[in-house]
PDB file of C-alpha atoms in Angstrom:
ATOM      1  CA  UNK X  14       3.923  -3.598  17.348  1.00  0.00           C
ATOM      2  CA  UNK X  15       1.947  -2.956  14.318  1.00  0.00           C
ATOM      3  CA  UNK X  16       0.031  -5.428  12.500  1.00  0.00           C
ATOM      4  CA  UNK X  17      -2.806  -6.115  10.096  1.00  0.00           C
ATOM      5  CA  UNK X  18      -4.008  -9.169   9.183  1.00  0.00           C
ATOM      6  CA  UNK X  19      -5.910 -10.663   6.614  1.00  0.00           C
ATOM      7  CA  UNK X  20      -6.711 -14.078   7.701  1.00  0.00           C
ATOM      8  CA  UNK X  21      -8.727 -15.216   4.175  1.00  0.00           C
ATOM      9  CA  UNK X  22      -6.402 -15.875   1.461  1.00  0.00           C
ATOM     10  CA  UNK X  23      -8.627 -16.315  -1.341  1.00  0.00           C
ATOM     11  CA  UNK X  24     -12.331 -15.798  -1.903  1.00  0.00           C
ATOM     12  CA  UNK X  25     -14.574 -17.339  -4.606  1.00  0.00           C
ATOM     13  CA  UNK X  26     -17.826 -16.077  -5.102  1.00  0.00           C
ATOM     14  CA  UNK X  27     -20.688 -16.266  -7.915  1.00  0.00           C
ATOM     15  CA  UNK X  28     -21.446 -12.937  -9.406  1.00  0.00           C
ATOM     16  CA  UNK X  29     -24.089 -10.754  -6.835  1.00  0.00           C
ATOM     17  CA  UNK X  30     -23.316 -12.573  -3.942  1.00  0.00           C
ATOM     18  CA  UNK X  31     -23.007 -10.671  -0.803  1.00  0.00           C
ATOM     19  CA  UNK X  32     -18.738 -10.714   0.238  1.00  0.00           C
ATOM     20  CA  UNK X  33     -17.211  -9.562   3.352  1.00  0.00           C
ATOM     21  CA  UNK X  34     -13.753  -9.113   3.045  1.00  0.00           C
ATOM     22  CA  UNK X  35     -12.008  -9.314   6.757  1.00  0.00           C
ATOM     23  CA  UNK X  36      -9.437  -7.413   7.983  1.00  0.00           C
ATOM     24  CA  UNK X  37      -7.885  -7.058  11.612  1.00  0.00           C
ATOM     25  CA  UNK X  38      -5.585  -4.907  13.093  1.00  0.00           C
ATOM     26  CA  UNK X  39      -2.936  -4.202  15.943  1.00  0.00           C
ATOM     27  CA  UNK X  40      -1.769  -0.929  17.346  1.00  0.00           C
ATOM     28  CA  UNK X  41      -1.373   0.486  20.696  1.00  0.00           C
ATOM     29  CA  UNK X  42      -1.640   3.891  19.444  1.00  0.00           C
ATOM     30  CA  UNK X  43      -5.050   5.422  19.966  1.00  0.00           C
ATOM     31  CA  UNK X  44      -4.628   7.141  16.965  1.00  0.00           C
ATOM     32  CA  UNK X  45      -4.191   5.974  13.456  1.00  0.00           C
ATOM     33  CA  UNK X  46      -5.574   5.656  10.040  1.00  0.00           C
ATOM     34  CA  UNK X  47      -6.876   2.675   8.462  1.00  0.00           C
ATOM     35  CA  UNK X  48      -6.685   2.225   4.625  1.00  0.00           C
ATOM     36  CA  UNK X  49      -8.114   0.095   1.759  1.00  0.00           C
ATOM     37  CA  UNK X  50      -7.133  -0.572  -1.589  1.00  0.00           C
ATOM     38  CA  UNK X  51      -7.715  -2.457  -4.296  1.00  0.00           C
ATOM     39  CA  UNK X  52      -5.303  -4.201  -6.796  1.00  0.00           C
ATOM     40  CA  UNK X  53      -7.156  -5.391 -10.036  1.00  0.00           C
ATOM     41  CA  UNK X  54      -5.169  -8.051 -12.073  1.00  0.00           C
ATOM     42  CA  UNK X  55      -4.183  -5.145 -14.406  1.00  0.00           C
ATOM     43  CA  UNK X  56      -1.855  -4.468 -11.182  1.00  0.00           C
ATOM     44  CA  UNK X  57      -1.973  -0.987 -10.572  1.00  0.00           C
ATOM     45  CA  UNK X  58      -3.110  -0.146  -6.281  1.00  0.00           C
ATOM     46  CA  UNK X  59      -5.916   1.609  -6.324  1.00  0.00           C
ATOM     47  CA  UNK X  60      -7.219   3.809  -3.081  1.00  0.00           C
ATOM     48  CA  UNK X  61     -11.408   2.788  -1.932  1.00  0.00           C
ATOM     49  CA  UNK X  62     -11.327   4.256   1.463  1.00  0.00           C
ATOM     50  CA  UNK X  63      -9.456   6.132   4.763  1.00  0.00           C
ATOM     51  CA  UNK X  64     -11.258   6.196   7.980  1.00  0.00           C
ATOM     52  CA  UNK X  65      -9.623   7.781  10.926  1.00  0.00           C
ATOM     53  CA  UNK X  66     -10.007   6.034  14.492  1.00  0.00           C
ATOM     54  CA  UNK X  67     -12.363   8.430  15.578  1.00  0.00           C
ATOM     55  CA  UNK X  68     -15.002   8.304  13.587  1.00  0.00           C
ATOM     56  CA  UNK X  69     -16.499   4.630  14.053  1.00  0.00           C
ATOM     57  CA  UNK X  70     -19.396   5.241  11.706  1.00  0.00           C
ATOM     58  CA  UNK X  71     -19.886   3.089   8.757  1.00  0.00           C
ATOM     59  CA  UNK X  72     -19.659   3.758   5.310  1.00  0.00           C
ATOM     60  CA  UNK X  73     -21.479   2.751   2.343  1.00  0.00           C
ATOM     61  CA  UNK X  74     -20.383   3.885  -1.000  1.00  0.00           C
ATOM     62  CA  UNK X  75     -22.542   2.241  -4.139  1.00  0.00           C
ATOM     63  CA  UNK X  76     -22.383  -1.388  -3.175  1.00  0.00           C
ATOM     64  CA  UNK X  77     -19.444  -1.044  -0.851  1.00  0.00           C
ATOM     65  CA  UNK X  78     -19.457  -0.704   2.781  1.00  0.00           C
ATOM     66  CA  UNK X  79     -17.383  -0.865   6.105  1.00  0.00           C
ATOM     67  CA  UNK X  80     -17.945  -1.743   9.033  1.00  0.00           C
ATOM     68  CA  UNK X  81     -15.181  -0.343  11.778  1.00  0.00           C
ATOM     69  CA  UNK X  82     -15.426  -1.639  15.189  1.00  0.00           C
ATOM     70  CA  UNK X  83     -12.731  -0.576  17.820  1.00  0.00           C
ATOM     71  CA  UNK X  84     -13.727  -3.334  20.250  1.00  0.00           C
ATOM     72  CA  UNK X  85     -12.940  -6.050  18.025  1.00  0.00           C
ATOM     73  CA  UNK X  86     -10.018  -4.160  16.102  1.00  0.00           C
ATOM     74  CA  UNK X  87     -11.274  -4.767  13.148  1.00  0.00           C
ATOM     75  CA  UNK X  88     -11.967  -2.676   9.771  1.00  0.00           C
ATOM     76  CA  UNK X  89     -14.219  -5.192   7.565  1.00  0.00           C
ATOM     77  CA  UNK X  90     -15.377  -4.370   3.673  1.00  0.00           C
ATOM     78  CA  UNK X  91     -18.187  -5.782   2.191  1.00  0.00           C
ATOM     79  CA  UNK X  92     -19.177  -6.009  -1.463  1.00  0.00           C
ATOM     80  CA  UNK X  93     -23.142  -5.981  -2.377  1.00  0.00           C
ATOM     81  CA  UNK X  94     -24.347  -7.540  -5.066  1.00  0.00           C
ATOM     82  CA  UNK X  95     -20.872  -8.294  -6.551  1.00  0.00           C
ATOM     83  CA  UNK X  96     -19.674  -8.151  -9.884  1.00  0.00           C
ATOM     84  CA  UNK X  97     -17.013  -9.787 -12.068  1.00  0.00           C
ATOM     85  CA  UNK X  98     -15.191  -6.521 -12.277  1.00  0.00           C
ATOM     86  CA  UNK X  99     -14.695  -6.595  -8.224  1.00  0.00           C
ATOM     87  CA  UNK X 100     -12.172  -9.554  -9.034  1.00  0.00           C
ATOM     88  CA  UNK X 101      -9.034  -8.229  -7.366  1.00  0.00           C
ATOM     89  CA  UNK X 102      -6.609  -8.669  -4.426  1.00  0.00           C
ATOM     90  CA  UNK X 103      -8.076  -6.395  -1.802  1.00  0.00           C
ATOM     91  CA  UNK X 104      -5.166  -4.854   0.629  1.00  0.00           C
ATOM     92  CA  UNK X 105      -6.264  -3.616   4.248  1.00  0.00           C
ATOM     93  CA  UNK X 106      -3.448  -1.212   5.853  1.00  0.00           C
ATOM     94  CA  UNK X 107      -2.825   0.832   9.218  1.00  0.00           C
ATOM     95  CA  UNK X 108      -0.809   3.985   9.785  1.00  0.00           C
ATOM     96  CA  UNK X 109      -0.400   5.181  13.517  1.00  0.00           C
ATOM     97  CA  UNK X 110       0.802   8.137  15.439  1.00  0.00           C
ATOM     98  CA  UNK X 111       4.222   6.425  16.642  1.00  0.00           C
ATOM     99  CA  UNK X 112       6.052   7.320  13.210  1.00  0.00           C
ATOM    100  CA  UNK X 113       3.858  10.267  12.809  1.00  0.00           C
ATOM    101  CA  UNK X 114       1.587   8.277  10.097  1.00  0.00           C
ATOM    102  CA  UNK X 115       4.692   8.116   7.903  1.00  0.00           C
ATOM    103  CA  UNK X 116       4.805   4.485   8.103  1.00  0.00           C
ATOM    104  CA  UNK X 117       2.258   2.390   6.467  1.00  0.00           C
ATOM    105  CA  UNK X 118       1.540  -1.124   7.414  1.00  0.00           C
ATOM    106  CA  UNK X 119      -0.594  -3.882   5.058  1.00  0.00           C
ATOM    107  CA  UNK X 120      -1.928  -7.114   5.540  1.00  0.00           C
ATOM    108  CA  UNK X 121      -1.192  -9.757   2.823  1.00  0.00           C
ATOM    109  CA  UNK X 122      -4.330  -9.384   0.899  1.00  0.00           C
ATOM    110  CA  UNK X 123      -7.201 -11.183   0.006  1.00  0.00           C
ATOM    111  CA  UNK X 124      -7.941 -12.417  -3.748  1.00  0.00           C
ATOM    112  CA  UNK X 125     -11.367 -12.308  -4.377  1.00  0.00           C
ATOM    113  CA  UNK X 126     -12.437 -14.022  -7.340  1.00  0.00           C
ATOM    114  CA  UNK X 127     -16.307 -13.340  -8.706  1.00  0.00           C
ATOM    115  CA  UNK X 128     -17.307 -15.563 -11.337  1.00  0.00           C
ATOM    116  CA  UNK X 129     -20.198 -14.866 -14.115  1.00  0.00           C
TER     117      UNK X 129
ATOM    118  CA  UNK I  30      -2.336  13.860 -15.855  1.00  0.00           C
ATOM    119  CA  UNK I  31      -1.578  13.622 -12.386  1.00  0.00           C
ATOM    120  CA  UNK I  32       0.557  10.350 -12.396  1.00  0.00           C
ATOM    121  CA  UNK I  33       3.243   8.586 -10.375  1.00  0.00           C
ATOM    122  CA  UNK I  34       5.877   6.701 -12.815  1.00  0.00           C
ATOM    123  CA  UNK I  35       7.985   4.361 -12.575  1.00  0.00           C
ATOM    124  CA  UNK I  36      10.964   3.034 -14.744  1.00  0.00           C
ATOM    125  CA  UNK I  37      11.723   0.551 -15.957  1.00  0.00           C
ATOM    126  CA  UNK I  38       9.193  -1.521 -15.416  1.00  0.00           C
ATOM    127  CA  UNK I  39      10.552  -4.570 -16.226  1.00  0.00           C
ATOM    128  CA  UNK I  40      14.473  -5.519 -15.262  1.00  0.00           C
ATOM    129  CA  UNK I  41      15.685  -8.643 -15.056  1.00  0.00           C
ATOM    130  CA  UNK I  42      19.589  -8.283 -13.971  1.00  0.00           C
ATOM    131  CA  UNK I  43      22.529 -10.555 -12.115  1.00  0.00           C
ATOM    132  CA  UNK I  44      23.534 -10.531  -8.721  1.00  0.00           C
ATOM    133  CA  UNK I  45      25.632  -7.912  -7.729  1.00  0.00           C
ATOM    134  CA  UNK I  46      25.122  -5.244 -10.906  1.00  0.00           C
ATOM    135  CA  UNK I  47      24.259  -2.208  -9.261  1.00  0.00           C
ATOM    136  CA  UNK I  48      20.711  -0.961  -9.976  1.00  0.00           C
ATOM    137  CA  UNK I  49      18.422   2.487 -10.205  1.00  0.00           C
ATOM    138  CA  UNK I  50      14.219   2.115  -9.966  1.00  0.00           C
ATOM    139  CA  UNK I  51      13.301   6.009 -10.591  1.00  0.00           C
ATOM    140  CA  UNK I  52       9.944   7.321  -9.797  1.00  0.00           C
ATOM    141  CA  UNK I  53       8.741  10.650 -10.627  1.00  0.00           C
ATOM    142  CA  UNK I  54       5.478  12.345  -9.353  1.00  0.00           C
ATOM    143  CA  UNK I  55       3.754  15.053 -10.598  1.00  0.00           C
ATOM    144  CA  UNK I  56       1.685  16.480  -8.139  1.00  0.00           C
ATOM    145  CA  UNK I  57       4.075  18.360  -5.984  1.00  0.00           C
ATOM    146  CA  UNK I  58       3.626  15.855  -3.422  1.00  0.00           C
ATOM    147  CA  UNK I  59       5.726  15.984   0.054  1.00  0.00           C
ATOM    148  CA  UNK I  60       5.626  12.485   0.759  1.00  0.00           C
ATOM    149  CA  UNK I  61       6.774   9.296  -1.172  1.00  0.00           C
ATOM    150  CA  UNK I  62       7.454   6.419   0.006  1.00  0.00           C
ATOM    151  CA  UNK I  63       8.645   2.456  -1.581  1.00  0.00           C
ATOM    152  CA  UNK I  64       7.137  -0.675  -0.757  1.00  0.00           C
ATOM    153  CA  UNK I  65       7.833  -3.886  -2.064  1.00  0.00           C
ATOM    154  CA  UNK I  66       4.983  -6.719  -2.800  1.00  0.00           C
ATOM    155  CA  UNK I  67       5.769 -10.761  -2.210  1.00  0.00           C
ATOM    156  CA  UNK I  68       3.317 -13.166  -2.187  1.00  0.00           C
ATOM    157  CA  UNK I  69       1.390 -14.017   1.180  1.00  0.00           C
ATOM    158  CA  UNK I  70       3.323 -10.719   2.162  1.00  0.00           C
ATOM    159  CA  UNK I  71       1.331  -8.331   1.277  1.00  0.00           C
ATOM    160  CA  UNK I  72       3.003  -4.601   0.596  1.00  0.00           C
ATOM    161  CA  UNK I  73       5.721  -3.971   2.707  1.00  0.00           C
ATOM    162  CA  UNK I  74       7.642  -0.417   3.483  1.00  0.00           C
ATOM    163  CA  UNK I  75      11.392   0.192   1.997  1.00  0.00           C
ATOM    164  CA  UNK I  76      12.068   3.548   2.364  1.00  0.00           C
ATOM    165  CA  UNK I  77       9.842   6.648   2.934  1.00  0.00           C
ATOM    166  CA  UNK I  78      10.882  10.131   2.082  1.00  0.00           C
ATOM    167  CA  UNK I  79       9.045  13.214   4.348  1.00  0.00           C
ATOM    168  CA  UNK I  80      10.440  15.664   2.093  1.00  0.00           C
ATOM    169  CA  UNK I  81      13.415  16.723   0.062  1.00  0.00           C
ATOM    170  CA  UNK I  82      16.711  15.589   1.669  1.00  0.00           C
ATOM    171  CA  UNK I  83      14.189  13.981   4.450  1.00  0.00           C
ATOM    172  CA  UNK I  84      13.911  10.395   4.159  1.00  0.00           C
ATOM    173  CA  UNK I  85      13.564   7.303   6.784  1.00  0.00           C
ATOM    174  CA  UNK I  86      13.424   3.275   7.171  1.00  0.00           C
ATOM    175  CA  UNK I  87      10.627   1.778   6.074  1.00  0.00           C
ATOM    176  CA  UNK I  88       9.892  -2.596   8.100  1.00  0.00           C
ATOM    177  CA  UNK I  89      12.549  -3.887   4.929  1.00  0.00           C
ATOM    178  CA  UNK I  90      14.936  -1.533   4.379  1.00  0.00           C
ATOM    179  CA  UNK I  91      18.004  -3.787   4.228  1.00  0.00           C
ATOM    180  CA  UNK I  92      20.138  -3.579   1.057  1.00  0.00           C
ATOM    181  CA  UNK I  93      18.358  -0.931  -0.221  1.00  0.00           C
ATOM    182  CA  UNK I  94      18.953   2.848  -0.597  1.00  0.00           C
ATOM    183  CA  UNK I  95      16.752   6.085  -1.659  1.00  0.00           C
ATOM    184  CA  UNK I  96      17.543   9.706  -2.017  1.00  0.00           C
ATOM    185  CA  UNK I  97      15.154  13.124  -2.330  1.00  0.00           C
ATOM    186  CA  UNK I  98      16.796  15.617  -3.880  1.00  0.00           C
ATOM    187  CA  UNK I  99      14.194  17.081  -5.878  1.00  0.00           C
ATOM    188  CA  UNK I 100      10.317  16.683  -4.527  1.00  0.00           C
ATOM    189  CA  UNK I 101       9.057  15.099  -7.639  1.00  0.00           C
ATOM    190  CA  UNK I 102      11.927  12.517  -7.815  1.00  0.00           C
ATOM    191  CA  UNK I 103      12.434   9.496  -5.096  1.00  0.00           C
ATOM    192  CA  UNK I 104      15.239   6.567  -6.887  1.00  0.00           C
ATOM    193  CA  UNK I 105      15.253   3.229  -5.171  1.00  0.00           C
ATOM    194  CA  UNK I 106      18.918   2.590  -5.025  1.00  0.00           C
ATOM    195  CA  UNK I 107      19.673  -1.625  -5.035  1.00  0.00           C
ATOM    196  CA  UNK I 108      23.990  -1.170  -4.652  1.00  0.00           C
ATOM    197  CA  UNK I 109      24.439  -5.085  -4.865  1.00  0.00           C
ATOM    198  CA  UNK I 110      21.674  -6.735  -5.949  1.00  0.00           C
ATOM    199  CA  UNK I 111      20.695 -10.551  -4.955  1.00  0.00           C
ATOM    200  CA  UNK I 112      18.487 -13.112  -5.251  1.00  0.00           C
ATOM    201  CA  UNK I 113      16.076 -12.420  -2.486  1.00  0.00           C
ATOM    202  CA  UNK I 114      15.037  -8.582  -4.206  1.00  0.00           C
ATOM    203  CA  UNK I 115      13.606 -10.388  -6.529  1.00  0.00           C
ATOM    204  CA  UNK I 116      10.088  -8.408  -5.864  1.00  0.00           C
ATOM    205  CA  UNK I 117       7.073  -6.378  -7.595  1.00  0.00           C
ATOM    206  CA  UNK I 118       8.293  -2.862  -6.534  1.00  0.00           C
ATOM    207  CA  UNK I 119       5.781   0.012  -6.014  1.00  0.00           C
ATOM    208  CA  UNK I 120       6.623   3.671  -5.820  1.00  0.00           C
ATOM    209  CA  UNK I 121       3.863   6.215  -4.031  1.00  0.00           C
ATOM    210  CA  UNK I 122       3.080   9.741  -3.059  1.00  0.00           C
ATOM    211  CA  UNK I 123       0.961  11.581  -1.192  1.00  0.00           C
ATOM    212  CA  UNK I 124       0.026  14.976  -0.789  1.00  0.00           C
ATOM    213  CA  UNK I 125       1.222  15.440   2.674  1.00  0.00           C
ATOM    214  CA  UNK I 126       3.747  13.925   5.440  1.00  0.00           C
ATOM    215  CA  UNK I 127       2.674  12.942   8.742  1.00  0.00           C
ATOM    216  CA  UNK I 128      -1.224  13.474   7.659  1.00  0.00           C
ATOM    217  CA  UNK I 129      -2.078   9.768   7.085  1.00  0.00           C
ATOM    218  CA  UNK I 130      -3.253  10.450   3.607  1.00  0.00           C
ATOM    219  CA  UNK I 131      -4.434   8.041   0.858  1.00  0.00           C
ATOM    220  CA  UNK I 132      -1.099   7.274  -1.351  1.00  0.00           C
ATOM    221  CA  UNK I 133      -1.110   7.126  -5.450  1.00  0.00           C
ATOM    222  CA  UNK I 134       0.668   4.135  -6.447  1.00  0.00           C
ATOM    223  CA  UNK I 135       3.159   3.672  -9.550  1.00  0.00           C
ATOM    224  CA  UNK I 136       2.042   1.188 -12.135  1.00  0.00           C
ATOM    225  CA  UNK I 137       4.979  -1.349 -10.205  1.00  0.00           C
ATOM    226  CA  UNK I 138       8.082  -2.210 -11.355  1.00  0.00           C
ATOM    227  CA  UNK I 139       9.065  -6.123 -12.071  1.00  0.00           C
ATOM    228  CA  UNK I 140      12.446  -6.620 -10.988  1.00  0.00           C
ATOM    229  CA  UNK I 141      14.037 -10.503 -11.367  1.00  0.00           C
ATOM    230  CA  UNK I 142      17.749 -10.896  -9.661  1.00  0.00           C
ATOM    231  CA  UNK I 143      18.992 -13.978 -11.171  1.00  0.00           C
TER     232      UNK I 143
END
């Protein structure tokens, strides 16, 4: 079955701390599609990054980054230097080839909270 | 403005009044798809809709409905509503089926079921 977990609930950090956000995954598929997005308290979802499980190299974007590694099934995002505008509830999802990456599956989030 | 909407926003109703959530893309997108949000949840798949007339169960689809009849339009349908659909209800699209793609999300729709 299909699964992603977010094991931190909540995360408090002081404004341009370093934060890694974690995020873990399950799928027997050998092909899939793993998401982030992040939800600001305005609410809206907003789309960071798609990585394919294929291409294991990292990405950096500004101060984001990922780190994908296959052996340990996990697709981790860290923040550099954060700000206060980074406060949000960060959602890490996982579409596979079973349901023809129709079906999208997220973990429960993580609130990060970045104070001045 | 390429947009996904959603309306009403904001519905607070009774058990068992039958309900309509419409959401309307603009982007001649094939794919939409409804998820509902719950604390310690997470997001969690309705209803997805491949293309018009084309539409399949999402992990939650119980005591819900959807229909495509049009590609920009994709209702979520809630015949007899209770208690436990009380939710944050996001509509998406994306510009493909069966490619993966990143989804644009509604602005959410508050729904209380007293």
């Amino acid at each position: 079955a299909q699964k992603v977990t977010q094991a931190q609930t909540e995360i408090s950090v002081v404004e341009k701390e370093d934060v890694t956000l974690d995020c873990v995954y399950e799928t027997r598929d050998t092909t899939y599609y793993l998401f982030w997005y992040k939800q600001p308290p305005s609410g809206e979802l907003v789309f960071l990054i798609r990585r394919n499980s294929f291409d294991e190299q990292n990405e950096i974007s500004g101060r984001y980054s990922w780190n994908f590694q296959k052996s340990t099934s996990s697709f981790n995002f860290t923040i550099t230097a954060s700000q206060v505008v980074d406060s949000a509830v960060y959602f890490c999802a996982l579409s596979d080839k079973v349901y023809n990456f129709n079906k999208f599956y997220f973990g429960s989030g993580t609130k990060l909270n970045v104070k001045p | 403005e390429a947009q996904v909407t959603q309306n009403p926003r904001y519905l607070i109703t009774v058990t068992g009044k039958k309900l309509t959530v419409t959401c309307s893309q603009n982007m001649n997108h094939e794919y939409m798809s409804w998820y509902r949000q719950d604390p310690g949840l997470g997001l969690r798949q309705i209803y997805y809709s491949m293309n018009v007339e084309v539409t399949d169960k999402g992990d939650v689809p119980e005591g819900y409905k959807v229909s495509r009849k049009e590609k920009r339009n994709f209702p979520l349908i809630l015949e007899s509503p209770s208690p436990n659909q009380t939710s944050l209800y996001f509509c998406a699209s994306s510009p493909l089926a069966g490619a993966g793609n990143e989804q644009f999300f509604g602005p959410g729709t508050r729904l209380t079921v007293l």
